[in-house]
Every structure is written in C-alpha cells, then in structure tokens.
Coordinates of C-alpha atoms in Angstrom, one line a residue:
M17 CA 1.0 9.4 21.6
F18 CA -2.5 8.0 22.7
R19 CA -2.9 6.4 19.0
L20 CA 0.6 5.1 19.4
K21 CA 0.3 3.3 22.5
I22 CA -2.9 2.0 20.9
L23 CA -1.4 0.6 18.3
L24 CA 1.2 -1.1 20.5
L25 CA -1.4 -2.5 22.5
A26 CA -2.8 -3.9 19.5
V27 CA 0.6 -5.3 18.0
V28 CA 2.4 -6.4 20.9
P29 CA -0.4 -9.2 22.0
L30 CA -1.1 -10.0 18.4
F31 CA 3.0 -10.5 19.1
F32 CA 2.4 -12.9 21.7
A33 CA -0.1 -14.9 19.7
V34 CA 1.5 -15.5 16.8
S35 CA 4.7 -16.4 18.7
S36 CA 2.7 -19.1 20.9
I37 CA 1.0 -20.4 17.9
V38 CA 4.2 -20.9 16.3
F39 CA 5.9 -22.3 19.4
I40 CA 3.2 -24.5 20.2
L41 CA 3.1 -25.8 16.4
F42 CA 6.6 -26.6 16.7
F43 CA 6.3 -28.6 19.8
Q44 CA 3.3 -30.4 18.5
S45 CA 5.4 -31.0 15.5
D46 CA 8.0 -33.1 17.6
D47 CA 5.2 -35.4 18.3
L48 CA 4.1 -35.9 15.1
I49 CA 7.6 -36.4 13.7
E50 CA 7.8 -39.5 16.3
E51 CA 4.7 -40.6 15.6
Q52 CA 5.9 -41.0 12.1
L53 CA 9.0 -41.8 12.3
Y54 CA 7.4 -44.7 14.5
R55 CA 5.7 -46.0 11.6
V56 CA 8.6 -45.7 9.1
E57 CA 10.4 -48.2 11.7
E58 CA 7.7 -50.7 11.5
N59 CA 7.2 -50.4 8.1
V60 CA 11.1 -51.0 7.6
L61 CA 11.0 -53.7 10.1
T62 CA 8.1 -55.2 8.4
S63 CA 10.3 -55.1 5.2
K64 CA 13.3 -56.6 6.6
A65 CA 11.5 -59.2 8.1
N66 CA 10.1 -59.9 4.9
E67 CA 13.5 -60.2 3.3
L68 CA 14.7 -62.8 5.8
K69 CA 11.5 -65.0 5.0
A70 CA 12.3 -64.5 1.4
Y71 CA 16.2 -65.4 2.0
M72 CA 14.9 -68.4 3.9
D73 CA 12.9 -69.9 1.4
M74 CA 16.0 -69.2 -0.9
A75 CA 18.3 -71.4 1.3
L76 CA 15.6 -74.0 1.9
K77 CA 15.1 -74.3 -2.1
A78 CA 18.8 -74.3 -2.2
V79 CA 19.2 -77.7 -0.1
D80 CA 15.6 -79.1 -0.7
H81 CA 17.3 -81.4 -3.6
V82 CA 19.5 -82.8 -0.9
Y83 CA 17.1 -82.8 2.1
R84 CA 13.8 -84.1 0.4
N85 CA 15.6 -87.6 -0.5
A86 CA 17.0 -88.2 2.6
N87 CA 16.3 -89.8 5.6
G88 CA 16.5 -89.4 8.9
D89 CA 19.9 -90.8 9.8
D90 CA 21.4 -89.9 6.2
E91 CA 24.8 -88.2 7.2
K92 CA 26.2 -87.7 4.3
A93 CA 23.0 -86.1 3.4
K94 CA 23.4 -83.5 6.6
E95 CA 26.9 -82.6 5.9
Q96 CA 25.9 -81.8 1.9
V97 CA 23.4 -79.2 3.5
K98 CA 25.6 -77.9 6.2
A99 CA 28.0 -77.2 3.3
L100 CA 25.3 -75.5 1.1
L101 CA 24.3 -73.8 4.0
N102 CA 28.0 -72.5 5.1
Q103 CA 28.7 -71.5 1.2
L104 CA 25.3 -69.7 1.1
T105 CA 25.5 -65.7 1.8
Y106 CA 23.5 -62.7 0.6
G107 CA 24.3 -59.1 1.2
D108 CA 27.3 -57.9 3.1
E109 CA 27.0 -59.9 6.0
G110 CA 24.1 -62.1 5.3
Y111 CA 24.4 -65.6 6.6
F112 CA 22.7 -68.7 7.6
F113 CA 23.1 -70.5 11.0
V114 CA 22.0 -74.1 11.9
Y115 CA 21.6 -75.6 15.6
D116 CA 20.4 -79.3 16.3
G117 CA 17.4 -80.0 18.7
N118 CA 19.5 -79.9 21.8
G119 CA 21.1 -76.6 21.3
K120 CA 24.5 -78.0 19.4
G121 CA 26.0 -75.3 17.1
L122 CA 26.1 -77.3 13.5
V123 CA 26.5 -73.9 11.0
H124 CA 27.7 -70.6 11.7
P125 CA 30.1 -69.2 8.9
G126 CA 29.9 -66.0 10.7
Q127 CA 31.5 -67.4 14.0
P128 CA 32.9 -70.8 13.1
E129 CA 34.1 -71.1 17.0
I130 CA 30.6 -71.6 17.6
V131 CA 30.4 -75.0 15.7
G132 CA 30.5 -78.4 17.8
L133 CA 29.5 -76.6 20.8
N134 CA 26.1 -76.6 22.9
W135 CA 24.2 -73.1 22.9
W136 CA 20.9 -74.2 25.0
G137 CA 21.4 -72.4 28.0
L138 CA 22.9 -69.3 26.1
Q139 CA 21.7 -65.6 27.5
D140 CA 22.2 -62.4 26.6
S141 CA 22.4 -59.4 28.7
Q142 CA 19.0 -59.1 29.3
G143 CA 18.3 -62.7 29.9
R144 CA 16.8 -64.1 26.8
M145 CA 17.4 -67.5 26.1
V146 CA 18.8 -67.1 22.6
I147 CA 18.9 -70.6 20.8
K148 CA 15.9 -72.2 22.8
E149 CA 13.5 -69.5 21.8
L150 CA 14.8 -69.5 18.2
T151 CA 14.0 -73.7 18.3
E152 CA 10.8 -73.2 19.9
R153 CA 9.6 -70.6 17.3
A154 CA 11.2 -73.0 14.7
R155 CA 9.1 -75.7 16.3
N156 CA 6.0 -73.8 16.0
G157 CA 5.9 -73.1 12.2
G158 CA 8.7 -70.9 11.7
G159 CA 9.0 -67.4 13.6
F160 CA 10.8 -64.1 14.2
Y161 CA 12.9 -63.5 17.2
R162 CA 15.0 -60.6 18.7
Y163 CA 17.9 -60.6 21.0
L164 CA 21.2 -59.1 21.4
W165 CA 24.3 -61.2 19.8
E166 CA 28.2 -60.0 18.9
K167 CA 28.4 -58.8 15.9
P168 CA 31.4 -60.9 14.0
E169 CA 33.5 -57.9 12.1
S170 CA 33.5 -55.5 15.6
D171 CA 32.9 -58.0 18.6
E172 CA 30.1 -55.3 19.4
I173 CA 27.3 -56.3 20.7
G174 CA 24.1 -55.2 18.8
E175 CA 20.1 -56.1 18.5
K176 CA 19.6 -58.9 15.7
L177 CA 16.5 -59.8 14.5
S178 CA 16.2 -63.5 13.2
Y179 CA 13.8 -65.8 11.7
A180 CA 14.2 -69.5 12.4
V181 CA 12.5 -72.3 10.3
L182 CA 12.6 -76.4 11.4
L183 CA 14.1 -79.0 9.3
D184 CA 11.9 -82.0 10.8
K185 CA 13.4 -84.7 10.0
W186 CA 16.7 -83.9 11.5
D187 CA 15.4 -81.6 14.3
W188 CA 17.3 -78.6 12.8
M189 CA 16.2 -75.5 13.8
I190 CA 18.0 -73.2 10.4
G191 CA 18.0 -69.5 10.9
T192 CA 19.0 -66.2 9.6
G193 CA 19.2 -62.7 10.9
I194 CA 19.7 -58.8 10.4
Y195 CA 21.6 -56.7 12.8
L196 CA 18.9 -53.5 13.6
D197 CA 21.6 -51.3 14.7
D198 CA 22.1 -49.9 11.3
I199 CA 18.2 -49.2 10.6
Y200 CA 18.0 -47.3 13.8
R201 CA 21.1 -45.4 12.7
N202 CA 19.3 -44.5 9.8
I203 CA 16.3 -44.1 11.3
E204 CA 17.9 -41.6 13.9
A205 CA 19.4 -40.0 11.0
R206 CA 16.4 -39.7 8.9
K207 CA 14.7 -38.1 12.4
L208 CA 17.5 -35.3 13.1
D209 CA 17.0 -34.6 9.5
I210 CA 13.3 -34.0 9.7
R211 CA 13.6 -32.2 12.7
D212 CA 15.9 -30.1 11.5
R213 CA 13.7 -29.4 8.0
V214 CA 11.0 -28.3 10.8
Q215 CA 12.9 -26.1 12.5
K216 CA 14.3 -24.1 10.0
A217 CA 10.6 -24.2 8.3
F218 CA 9.4 -22.8 11.8
M219 CA 12.3 -20.3 11.8
V220 CA 11.1 -19.3 8.3
I221 CA 7.5 -19.0 9.4
F222 CA 8.5 -17.0 12.7
T223 CA 11.0 -14.5 11.0
I224 CA 7.7 -13.9 8.1
A225 CA 5.4 -13.4 11.3
I226 CA 7.8 -10.6 13.0
V227 CA 8.5 -8.9 9.6
A228 CA 4.6 -9.4 9.0
L229 CA 4.4 -7.4 12.7
I230 CA 7.1 -5.2 12.2
G231 CA 5.2 -4.2 8.9
V232 CA 2.3 -3.6 10.3
F233 CA 3.6 -1.6 13.2
L234 CA 5.6 0.6 11.1
S235 CA 2.4 1.0 8.6
G236 CA 0.6 2.1 11.9
I237 CA 3.3 4.8 12.5
V238 CA 3.1 5.7 9.0
I239 CA -0.8 6.1 9.1
Q240 CA -0.7 7.9 12.4
L241 CA 1.6 10.3 10.6
N242 CA -0.5 11.0 7.8
E243 CA -3.6 11.5 10.1
R244 CA -2.0 13.5 12.3
K245 CA -0.7 15.7 9.1
L246 CA -3.9 15.4 7.6
A247 CA -5.6 16.6 11.1
D248 CA -3.0 19.5 11.4
T249 CA -4.1 20.6 7.9
K250 CA -7.9 20.5 8.9
L251 CA -7.1 22.4 12.3
K252 CA -5.3 25.1 9.8
E253 CA -8.1 25.2 7.7
L254 CA -10.6 25.3 10.3
T255 CA -9.2 28.1 12.0
Q256 CA -9.1 29.7 8.9
R257 CA -12.4 29.2 8.2
I258 CA -13.4 30.3 11.7
V259 CA -11.4 33.4 11.3
E260 CA -13.0 33.8 8.0
F261 CA -16.2 33.2 9.8
Q262 CA -15.7 35.9 12.8
E263 CA -14.6 38.4 10.4
E264 CA -18.1 38.0 8.1
E265 CA -20.0 37.9 11.0
R266 CA -18.2 41.3 12.5
G267 CA -18.5 42.8 9.2
R268 CA -22.1 41.8 9.1
V269 CA -22.6 43.2 12.6
S270 CA -20.6 46.4 11.2
R271 CA -22.8 47.0 8.4
E272 CA -26.0 46.6 10.3
L273 CA -24.7 49.2 13.0
H274 CA -23.7 51.6 10.4
D275 CA -26.7 51.6 7.6
G276 CA -29.1 51.0 10.2
I277 CA -28.7 52.0 14.0
S278 CA -26.2 54.6 12.8
Q279 CA -28.3 56.3 10.7
I280 CA -31.3 56.1 12.9
L281 CA -29.7 57.6 16.0
V282 CA -28.1 60.1 13.2
S283 CA -31.6 61.2 12.3
V284 CA -32.5 61.1 16.0
K285 CA -29.9 63.7 16.7
Y286 CA -31.2 65.9 14.2
S287 CA -34.7 65.9 15.2
I288 CA -33.6 66.7 19.0
E289 CA -31.5 69.6 17.9
L290 CA -34.4 70.9 15.7
A291 CA -36.8 70.7 18.6
I292 CA -34.3 72.6 20.5
D293 CA -33.7 75.3 18.1
R294 CA -37.5 76.0 17.8
I295 CA -37.7 75.5 21.9
N296 CA -34.9 78.4 22.1
Q297 CA -37.2 80.3 19.5
G298 CA -40.2 79.8 21.1
A299 CA -41.8 78.5 18.3
D300 CA -44.9 76.4 18.8
N301 CA -44.0 73.4 16.8
A302 CA -41.1 71.6 18.6
I303 CA -43.3 68.6 19.5
E304 CA -43.5 67.4 15.7
P305 CA -39.4 66.9 16.0
M306 CA -39.3 65.5 19.1
E307 CA -41.8 62.8 18.1
K308 CA -40.2 62.1 15.3
G309 CA -37.0 61.7 17.3
A310 CA -39.1 59.2 19.9
N311 CA -40.1 57.1 16.7
G312 CA -36.4 57.1 15.6
L313 CA -35.6 55.9 19.2
K314 CA -38.2 53.4 18.9
Q315 CA -36.5 51.9 15.6
A316 CA -32.7 51.9 17.2
I317 CA -34.2 49.8 20.0
A318 CA -36.0 47.3 17.9
E319 CA -33.1 47.2 15.5
V320 CA -30.6 46.7 18.6
R321 CA -32.7 43.8 19.7
R322 CA -32.8 42.2 16.2
I323 CA -29.4 42.3 15.8
S324 CA -29.2 40.8 19.3
R325 CA -31.5 38.6 19.1
D326 CA -29.3 37.6 15.7
L327 CA -26.4 37.0 17.8
R328 CA -28.0 34.7 20.4
P329 CA -31.8 35.0 20.7
S330 CA -33.1 35.0 24.4
V331 CA -36.4 33.3 23.9
L332 CA -34.1 30.1 22.3
D333 CA -32.9 30.0 26.6
D334 CA -36.3 31.2 28.1
I335 CA -38.8 29.6 26.1
G336 CA -36.9 27.0 23.8
L337 CA -36.0 25.7 20.4
S338 CA -39.4 25.8 18.8
A339 CA -40.2 29.3 20.3
A340 CA -37.3 30.7 18.9
L341 CA -37.7 29.3 15.8
D342 CA -41.0 30.4 15.4
S343 CA -40.2 34.3 16.3
M344 CA -37.1 34.3 13.7
S345 CA -39.9 32.8 11.0
D346 CA -42.3 35.6 11.8
E347 CA -39.8 38.0 12.3
F348 CA -38.0 36.8 8.5
G349 CA -41.4 37.2 7.1
E350 CA -42.2 40.4 8.3
R351 CA -38.4 42.0 7.2
T352 CA -38.2 40.1 3.5
G353 CA -41.8 39.2 2.5
I354 CA -41.3 35.7 2.1
D355 CA -44.0 33.2 3.3
V356 CA -42.5 31.3 6.3
S357 CA -44.1 28.7 7.8
F358 CA -42.9 26.6 11.0
K359 CA -43.8 22.8 12.2
G360 CA -42.6 22.4 15.7
H361 CA -42.8 19.1 17.6
P362 CA -42.8 18.6 21.7
F363 CA -39.6 16.3 21.4
T364 CA -37.5 19.6 21.2
K365 CA -37.5 19.8 25.0
K366 CA -35.6 16.7 25.7
L367 CA -32.8 18.5 23.3
G368 CA -29.9 20.1 25.0
A369 CA -28.6 23.6 25.1
E370 CA -26.1 22.8 22.4
I371 CA -28.1 20.9 20.3
K372 CA -31.0 23.5 20.3
T373 CA -28.3 26.1 19.3
T374 CA -26.6 24.3 16.5
L375 CA -30.4 23.6 14.9
F376 CA -31.1 27.4 15.3
R377 CA -28.1 28.6 13.8
I378 CA -28.6 26.0 11.0
A379 CA -31.9 27.2 10.3
Q380 CA -30.1 31.1 10.4
E381 CA -27.8 30.6 8.3
A382 CA -30.3 28.4 5.7
L383 CA -32.4 31.7 5.8
T384 CA -29.9 34.0 5.3
N385 CA -28.7 32.2 2.1
I386 CA -32.4 32.0 1.0
E387 CA -32.4 35.7 1.6
R388 CA -29.4 36.6 -0.1
H389 CA -29.4 33.6 -3.3
S390 CA -32.7 32.0 -3.8
G391 CA -35.4 34.3 -4.8
A392 CA -37.8 32.3 -3.1
S393 CA -41.4 33.3 -2.3
R394 CA -42.1 30.5 0.3
V395 CA -40.2 28.5 2.8
T396 CA -41.3 25.6 5.6
I397 CA -39.1 24.8 8.5
E398 CA -40.0 21.5 9.8
L399 CA -38.7 19.5 13.2
V400 CA -39.4 16.3 13.1
K401 CA -38.4 13.3 15.3
R402 CA -38.1 9.7 13.3
V403 CA -36.7 6.5 14.4
D404 CA -33.2 7.2 13.7
G405 CA -33.1 10.3 14.8
V406 CA -33.8 14.0 14.8
R407 CA -34.3 15.9 11.7
M408 CA -34.7 19.5 10.9
I409 CA -35.5 20.2 7.0
V410 CA -35.8 23.6 5.6
S411 CA -37.2 23.8 2.1
D412 CA -37.9 27.0 -0.2
D413 CA -39.4 27.3 -3.7
G414 CA -36.5 29.4 -5.3
V415 CA -34.3 29.5 -8.2
G416 CA -32.6 26.5 -6.8
F417 CA -28.6 25.9 -7.9
D418 CA -26.4 22.7 -8.8
V419 CA -25.1 21.2 -5.7
L420 CA -22.0 19.7 -7.5
R421 CA -20.8 22.7 -9.1
M422 CA -21.4 25.4 -6.5
D423 CA -18.4 27.9 -6.5
G424 CA -17.0 26.1 -9.5
R425 CA -16.1 22.6 -7.3
K426 CA -17.2 19.3 -6.9
N427 CA -18.2 19.8 -3.4
G428 CA -21.6 20.8 -2.2
F429 CA -20.6 22.2 1.2
Q430 CA -17.3 24.5 0.0
G431 CA -19.6 27.5 0.8
I432 CA -18.9 28.9 4.2
G433 CA -22.5 28.9 5.1
L434 CA -23.1 25.0 4.0
R435 CA -19.7 24.3 5.3
N436 CA -20.4 25.9 8.6
M437 CA -23.6 24.0 9.1
Q438 CA -21.9 20.6 8.3
E439 CA -19.2 21.2 10.5
R440 CA -21.6 21.8 13.1
L441 CA -23.5 18.7 12.8
E442 CA -20.5 16.7 12.6
F443 CA -19.7 17.8 16.0
H444 CA -22.8 16.3 17.2
G445 CA -22.5 12.8 15.3
G446 CA -25.2 14.3 12.5
E447 CA -24.9 15.0 9.2
L448 CA -26.3 17.8 6.3
T449 CA -27.9 16.8 3.0
V450 CA -28.7 19.3 0.3
W451 CA -31.1 18.7 -2.5
S452 CA -31.2 21.2 -5.0
S453 CA -31.5 22.0 -8.9
P454 CA -31.6 24.9 -11.0
D455 CA -35.4 26.1 -10.9
K456 CA -36.5 23.7 -8.7
G457 CA -36.2 24.9 -5.5
T458 CA -33.6 24.0 -2.6
V459 CA -34.0 21.4 0.3
V460 CA -32.0 21.6 3.3
E461 CA -32.0 18.5 5.8
A462 CA -29.8 18.4 8.9
R463 CA -30.2 15.2 10.7
L464 CA -28.9 14.2 14.3
P465 CA -28.7 11.0 16.4
N466 CA -31.1 9.6 19.1
S467 CA -28.3 10.1 21.1
V468 CA -28.6 13.6 21.1
L469 CA -31.6 13.4 23.1
I470 CA -32.0 13.8 26.6
V471 CA -33.2 10.6 28.8
D472 CA -35.6 11.2 31.6

C-alpha cells in the first residue's frame, strides 16, 4: 500500500504536468495560428493588389491607341475610351470605372445608374470620401484605397480594395477593384480548418500522454505485485533458513552437551560413587576418585563457559569487539592447534552493539568453516578502518574451494554459513566478498559503510 501511494504521488503530478504542457501549447498555438493567418492575409492582399495593377495595365494598353493620339477636348476619343472600358471585364465580377476630375460618373458597367451623376461628396458608412480619395491617389501617381461599397449582384455592402490611376490629359480617374469578403471568408475557413486540425492533433497527443501515464501506473502496479511476490518468496526462504539455522544451532548445542558435558558429568558421577563406596568400606584411598571428580567438574565448568561464550560471549559486552575476537582466536588456536593471529584496531569502540555482534558472528562462522573444511595451519583475522568504511578480513592457508561451484551451484553464497554472513551484512548496508581457489586458501572480507560508526 505504501508503494502504491508513492506510485500515485509520482504519477499524479506527472499527469497534471503533461496536461498543463498540452493545454499551454494548445493556447499558444492559437496565437501562432493568428500570426500565420495574418501573414497569409497580407500575402493574399498583396497578391490581389498586384493582380489589380496588372488588370489596370491591361486596360490602359487597351485604350492606349485611342488615348495616345487624342487631345484634351477630343470628345470622339473620349467616347471611344468609354466604350472600350465598358466592354472590358475580367473574372466573374471584374470591371473598370471612370470618374472625371469633379466626381462625375463616366463609366461603371456594374452599376450603370451611377453614370452621369456627381459623386464627389459620396461617403461610405464609416465616413470615407470614396471618389475624392480615389481621385487624389490617382493624381499622386496611382494608389490603392479600401472602402465600403454596394455589391451590384446582391445589393449588400462589402469591403472593397480598388486601384486608381489618372488619365491626365482628360483629368479622368480610372479604377478597378475587388471585394475582400470572399478573401476573408476563405481565410476564416482556412483558420477554422487549421484550428480543427490542431485540436485533433492535441487530442491525439493528450490521449497518447494519458495512455502512457496509465501504462506507467499499471506497469508500476505489476512491478509492485511482482516485487511483493518476490519479497514474500524471499521472506519464506529467509524464514526457512532461520528455522534451518536454529535447528543446526540446537543440534550443535545438543551434541556438545551430550558429547562433552554429559560424558564429563557421568564420569564425575562414577568418581563420586567410587569415593563414597571406599569411604563406606573404610578404605584410605577415597581421595583419588574425589580428585578425579573435582577435575571432571572443572572440565564441565570450562565446557559450559565455552558453550556460553559461543552463544553470546560476555567479553563482547564487557570489554568490546577486539577483546572478544582476540579471546575467540586464542581459544580456537588452543582447541584446534591452528595458529591464529588477530590484528585489532581502536576504532571498534565507535561501533554499535549490533555491529559488534554481526562482526563477531561472521568471524565465528568463518572460523567454524575453517575448522571443518579448510585443513589450514594458519589463520589471520584483521579489523581495519578505510576511507570507504569498516572491513574485517579473515584469511587462511587451507585447501580452498571453487566459489562458483560450491554445493554444485553457481552461487558462492548458497552455503548456509556464507549465506548467513551475507544476510547479516546486508541488513546493515554492507556486503561480503569471498576469494578462494583450490589449494590457495580462502579470504573472507566483510565490508560495512562509515554510517555504522557512532559519531561522538
């Protein structure tokens, strides 16, 4: 449950972060779309303006053969030019219009009712002087002008862009224009289409993000379940190993009590009974079995102390780890005949009780393995303090073994002794390393981090 909460605490902020990023990008994209469409609009208007100029050049070329040879009051030439411009069209609604210098309509194929009337003071709904402004731009060498104008085919008012030039001999303003409503509608339709595509793209991104987060969450749950299953399996294995270790320890203590103390006490019992019989018989030699019984009790006491020391050495609590290891080394050497040397270090005073016990048990287990399997003649136990932590090294000159093939398995820690050492160290954040090869002895190194030291 705790890991699930940790997973939720990791996934939920990630979900909100991804969602925020997607929505921020979405709203920023709207500004980007507006900017791009503004540029598109400018480009379209520029293109239309260039088209109007091209159409105007076409109209001027169409009337040039008449206008070029006419003078300022050539009415016949003027009528010919009017006729040509009235007939000259382009596209679906493109035409040319002409006003004289006073604003009188001369040519307007789209709205013939304008012809003959004066429109100099004409204003659109926004107060723009349409004919006057177009004429001024024509007199200044030609130019564009935007204004509102009635559409001939629908009687609707639309925005129009016109281009006007001047036929200066007659002071005529000739112009042509295009309504911008269709352009704006196309741009708006394009804008809606782009926004729709962007929305769909962001929905896809958001969906993928949600699916990915759900996948991460489900994967976390699966991993958690697998880890829990693995942890349960390891717990069962650990429980079984503890039971095996307890049974092994009980068997060892039972054997030592039966084979050692029990036999010694039986011998003491026989000695005391023999002394009692001799005393009852009035014999003078009762002291001999009494002395033998006293020696037997002395041996029994020593054996009880040894077993007690193996179970929990009092010197470990009273004097410290170095003294306990030194005492164990001496006792081991006396009992087995193996030369054991111990090199201590004063830093052991900064170790906690649990760490001292762990190192003592590892040394004890290592000596037990040496006694049982190594055939060694010399053993060295060394406690050292290094930069990366505390180390205890137990080495021997025995027959050694193949670490990877011990017990027929590719795991050097499958043996219950080495496995117990490893688990004790892992509990405190340490690790165990074993170097060994046949006929070259064995080195067991226990490493613990600096965090196990008690800071003054």
